[in-house]
Amino acid sequence: MSDREIKVYKDLMGANAEWAAKTRELLKEKGIRMLNLIGSPGSGKTALLEKTAEMLGENRKFAVLEGDVETTRDAERLDCLNVPVSQLLTGGACHLEAKLVHHALIDLDLDALDLVFVENVGNMVCPAEFDVGENAKIAVLSITEGEDKPLKYPLLFREAGAVVLSKTDLAPHLDLDIRDYEKHIWQVHSGVPVLRVSARTGEGLDRWIAEIVKAGQ
Amino acid sequence: MSDREIKVYKDLMGANAEWAAKTRELLKEKGIRMLNLIGSPGSGKTALLEKTAEMLGENRKFAVLEGDVETTRDAERLDCLNVPVSQLLTGGACHLEAKLVHHALIDLDLDALDLVFVENVGNMVCPAEFDVGENAKIAVLSITEGEDKPLKYPLLFREAGAVVLSKTDLAPHLDLDIRDYEKHIWQVHSGVPVLRVSARTGEGLDRWIAEIVKAGQ
């Protein structure tokens, strides 16, 4: 019985890796970068994308692949921003897999894009385990979640190319020292860039935009 | 290939259900109630247990089975409160399964207890799918996570015997109407009790304690 379980797990991950490799090849051919946003429900991933579209204005050449368990609410939130948005529903699963992302990607007008955001299912654990062919994973962590989270859920932070520390406007109302977040993030992934951001006040958005413009080049 | 996957999934769920049934039988025999706390990382599950131990004082006859992916930080937070705490490490998995919970349970001095809390892995999706033999699941949702979450992750709220809406002290600093949380929770699970709680100011803790004392009887 346990042999069979391990076998199937390997098969699944094998298939996922193949689709991810296919995606990576396609992105390279088209000169597109793909960033995979991962964080808990309510960590601020959709708000960050809303602000990104607003700030890039006419210069936006990006699309969003919006992963959710159910509902099209996030895709609807983004729809008014005039960027291509596709809704990926996992039908109960807690993460996106590479095959679904690949099929959504090839339906986009790729020649008109230089950047694709994947907004993964709200979950700090499982999405970090699945390569979907992205160029980088971006961890999004709200400061309301507690400064111990990078230590408790280290895989995401180890895998991340950058960490967005969101909702910094709430710091005065919480019993915390925001530097503890950075200390714990760097403890599991030394030197990874940490961007303090508030979609509400605008803090840190300039640096975020500079980073993703760079990523899209 | 897809047949094999379905087969293994069924086997796994079958085994889980058997362990959950064994646990439920044991709890009934010992006159113990078990509550399974489920919510995102940083939703306030550990803080709620800290306050529960403080408020129950000498009357506490409960234990905590503390589920985590890695680290024993939450168990250490609870250790000073003088209640029995066992740390359950999933080794990377994003939810607790019934077998692990059962084995931790039978190591406790069950005759000295009338209530057991399971603090599940921080995750709003997967833990809701796994019966661990509890009498009720309690959803813990921080108001910083956004009022759309019950609609986006409905399974947990459908399964929950009660919902704790935590960190209500932050409401004045967020752009939200707290009644939207209740509206959305009741949309997926009509009439489920919703407890507004702040571990920081003490709001709603009396009602929470009354509910769990009732649950333990």
Coordinates of N, CA, C and O in Angstrom, one line a residue, chain B residues 59-122:
Chain B
N59 N -10.3 26.2 36.7 CA -11.4 25.3 36.2 C -11.0 24.6 34.9 O -11.8 23.9 34.3
R60 N -9.8 24.9 34.4 CA -9.5 24.3 33.1 C -9.2 22.8 33.2 O -8.4 22.4 34.0
K61 N -9.9 22.1 32.4 CA -9.7 20.7 32.3 C -9.6 20.3 30.9 O -10.2 19.4 30.4
F62 N -8.8 21.1 30.1 CA -8.6 20.9 28.7 C -7.2 20.6 28.3 O -6.2 21.0 29.0
A63 N -7.0 20.0 27.2 CA -5.7 19.8 26.6 C -5.7 20.4 25.2 O -6.7 20.6 24.6
V64 N -4.5 20.6 24.6 CA -4.3 21.1 23.3 C -3.5 20.2 22.4 O -2.4 19.8 22.9
L65 N -4.0 19.8 21.3 CA -3.2 19.1 20.3 C -2.8 20.1 19.2 O -3.7 20.6 18.5
E66 N -1.6 20.4 19.2 CA -1.1 21.6 18.4 C -0.5 21.1 17.1 O 0.6 20.6 17.1
G67 N -1.2 21.4 16.0 CA -0.7 20.9 14.7 C 0.1 22.0 13.9 O -0.3 23.1 13.9
D68 N 1.3 21.6 13.5 CA 2.1 22.5 12.7 C 2.9 21.8 11.6 O 3.1 20.6 11.7
V69 N 3.3 22.5 10.6 CA 4.1 21.9 9.6 C 5.5 21.7 10.1 O 6.2 20.7 9.9
E70 N 6.1 22.8 10.7 CA 7.4 22.7 11.3 C 7.4 23.6 12.6 O 6.5 24.4 12.8
T71 N 8.4 23.5 13.4 CA 8.7 24.2 14.6 C 7.7 23.9 15.7 O 6.6 23.4 15.5
T72 N 8.1 24.1 17.0 CA 7.2 23.9 18.1 C 6.9 25.2 18.8 O 6.6 25.3 20.0
R73 N 6.9 26.3 18.0 CA 6.6 27.6 18.6 C 5.3 27.8 19.2 O 5.2 28.4 20.3
D74 N 4.2 27.3 18.6 CA 2.9 27.5 19.2 C 2.8 26.7 20.5 O 2.2 27.1 21.5
A75 N 3.3 25.4 20.5 CA 3.3 24.6 21.7 C 4.0 25.3 22.8 O 3.6 25.3 24.0
E76 N 5.1 26.0 22.5 CA 5.9 26.7 23.5 C 5.1 27.9 24.0 O 5.2 28.2 25.2
R77 N 4.4 28.6 23.1 CA 3.5 29.7 23.5 C 2.5 29.2 24.6 O 2.2 30.0 25.5
L78 N 2.0 28.0 24.4 CA 0.9 27.5 25.3 C 1.5 26.8 26.5 O 0.8 26.7 27.5
D79 N 2.7 26.5 26.5 CA 3.3 25.7 27.5 C 3.2 26.3 28.9 O 3.0 25.7 29.9
C80 N 3.4 27.7 28.9 CA 3.4 28.4 30.2 C 2.0 28.5 30.8 O 1.9 28.9 31.9
L81 N 1.0 28.0 30.1 CA -0.4 28.2 30.6 C -0.8 27.0 31.5 O -2.0 26.9 31.9
N82 N 0.1 26.0 31.7 CA -0.3 24.9 32.5 C -1.5 24.1 32.1 O -2.3 23.7 32.9
V83 N -1.6 23.8 30.8 CA -2.5 22.8 30.3 C -1.6 21.8 29.5 O -0.6 22.2 29.0
P84 N -2.1 20.6 29.4 CA -1.3 19.6 28.6 C -1.3 20.0 27.2 O -2.4 20.3 26.6
V85 N -0.1 20.1 26.6 CA 0.0 20.4 25.1 C 0.9 19.4 24.4 O 1.9 19.1 24.9
S86 N 0.4 18.8 23.3 CA 1.2 17.9 22.5 C 1.4 18.6 21.2 O 0.5 19.1 20.6
Q87 N 2.6 18.5 20.7 CA 2.9 19.0 19.4 C 2.8 18.0 18.3 O 3.4 16.9 18.4
L88 N 2.0 18.2 17.3 CA 1.8 17.3 16.2 C 2.5 17.9 14.9 O 2.0 18.9 14.4
L89 N 3.6 17.3 14.5 CA 4.2 17.9 13.3 C 3.8 17.1 12.1 O 4.0 15.8 12.1
T90 N 3.4 17.7 11.0 CA 2.9 17.0 9.8 C 4.0 16.7 8.9 O 3.8 16.0 7.9
G91 N 5.2 17.2 9.1 CA 6.3 17.0 8.2 C 6.1 17.5 6.8 O 6.4 16.8 5.8
G92 N 5.5 18.7 6.7 CA 5.3 19.3 5.4 C 3.8 19.3 4.9 O 3.4 20.1 4.1
A93 N 3.0 18.4 5.4 CA 1.6 18.3 5.0 C 0.8 19.5 5.5 O 1.1 20.0 6.6
C94 N -0.2 19.9 4.8 CA -0.9 21.1 5.0 C -2.1 20.9 5.9 O -3.0 21.8 6.0
H95 N -2.3 19.8 6.5 CA -3.5 19.5 7.3 C -3.2 18.4 8.3 O -2.2 17.6 8.1
L96 N -4.0 18.2 9.3 CA -3.9 17.1 10.3 C -4.7 15.9 9.8 O -5.8 16.2 9.3
E97 N -4.3 14.7 9.9 CA -5.1 13.5 9.6 C -5.4 12.8 10.9 O -4.8 13.0 12.0
A98 N -6.5 12.0 10.8 CA -7.1 11.4 12.0 C -6.2 10.5 12.8 O -6.2 10.4 14.0
K99 N -5.3 9.8 12.0 CA -4.5 8.8 12.7 C -3.5 9.5 13.7 O -3.3 9.0 14.8
L100 N -2.9 10.6 13.2 CA -1.9 11.3 14.0 C -2.6 11.9 15.3 O -2.1 11.8 16.4
V101 N -3.8 12.4 15.1 CA -4.6 13.0 16.2 C -4.9 11.9 17.2 O -4.8 12.1 18.4
H102 N -5.3 10.7 16.7 CA -5.7 9.6 17.6 C -4.5 9.2 18.4 O -4.7 9.0 19.6
H103 N -3.4 9.1 17.8 CA -2.2 8.6 18.6 C -1.8 9.7 19.6 O -1.4 9.3 20.7
A104 N -1.9 10.9 19.3 CA -1.6 12.0 20.3 C -2.6 12.0 21.4 O -2.3 12.1 22.6
L105 N -3.9 11.7 21.1 CA -5.0 11.7 22.0 C -4.8 10.6 23.1 O -4.9 10.9 24.3
I106 N -4.5 9.4 22.6 CA -4.4 8.3 23.6 C -3.2 8.4 24.5 O -3.1 7.8 25.5
D107 N -2.3 9.3 24.2 CA -1.1 9.6 25.1 C -1.5 10.6 26.2 O -0.7 10.7 27.1
L108 N -2.6 11.2 26.1 CA -3.0 12.2 27.2 C -3.7 11.4 28.4 O -4.2 10.3 28.2
D109 N -3.7 12.1 29.5 CA -4.4 11.5 30.7 C -5.9 11.9 30.5 O -6.4 12.9 31.1
L110 N -6.6 11.1 29.8 CA -8.0 11.4 29.4 C -9.0 11.5 30.6 O -9.9 12.3 30.5
D111 N -8.7 10.8 31.6 CA -9.6 10.9 32.8 C -9.6 12.2 33.5 O -10.5 12.6 34.2
A112 N -8.6 13.0 33.2 CA -8.5 14.3 33.9 C -9.0 15.4 33.0 O -9.0 16.6 33.3
L113 N -9.6 15.1 31.8 CA -10.0 16.1 30.9 C -11.5 16.1 30.6 O -12.1 15.0 30.7
D114 N -12.1 17.2 30.2 CA -13.4 17.2 29.7 C -13.5 17.9 28.3 O -14.5 17.9 27.6
L115 N -12.4 18.4 27.8 CA -12.4 19.1 26.6 C -11.0 19.1 25.9 O -10.0 19.2 26.6
V116 N -10.9 18.8 24.6 CA -9.6 18.8 23.9 C -9.8 19.8 22.7 O -10.7 19.7 22.0
F117 N -8.8 20.7 22.6 CA -8.7 21.5 21.4 C -7.7 20.9 20.4 O -6.6 20.6 20.9
V118 N -8.1 20.8 19.2 CA -7.1 20.6 18.1 C -6.8 21.9 17.5 O -7.8 22.5 17.0
E119 N -5.6 22.4 17.5 CA -5.3 23.6 16.7 C -4.7 23.1 15.4 O -3.6 22.6 15.3
N120 N -5.4 23.2 14.3 CA -5.0 22.6 13.0 C -3.9 23.5 12.4 O -3.6 24.6 12.8
V121 N -3.3 23.0 11.3 CA -2.3 23.7 10.6 C -2.9 25.0 10.0 O -4.1 24.9 9.6
G122 N -2.2 26.1 10.0 CA -2.8 27.3 9.5 C -3.1 27.2 8.0 O -2.2 27.3 7.1

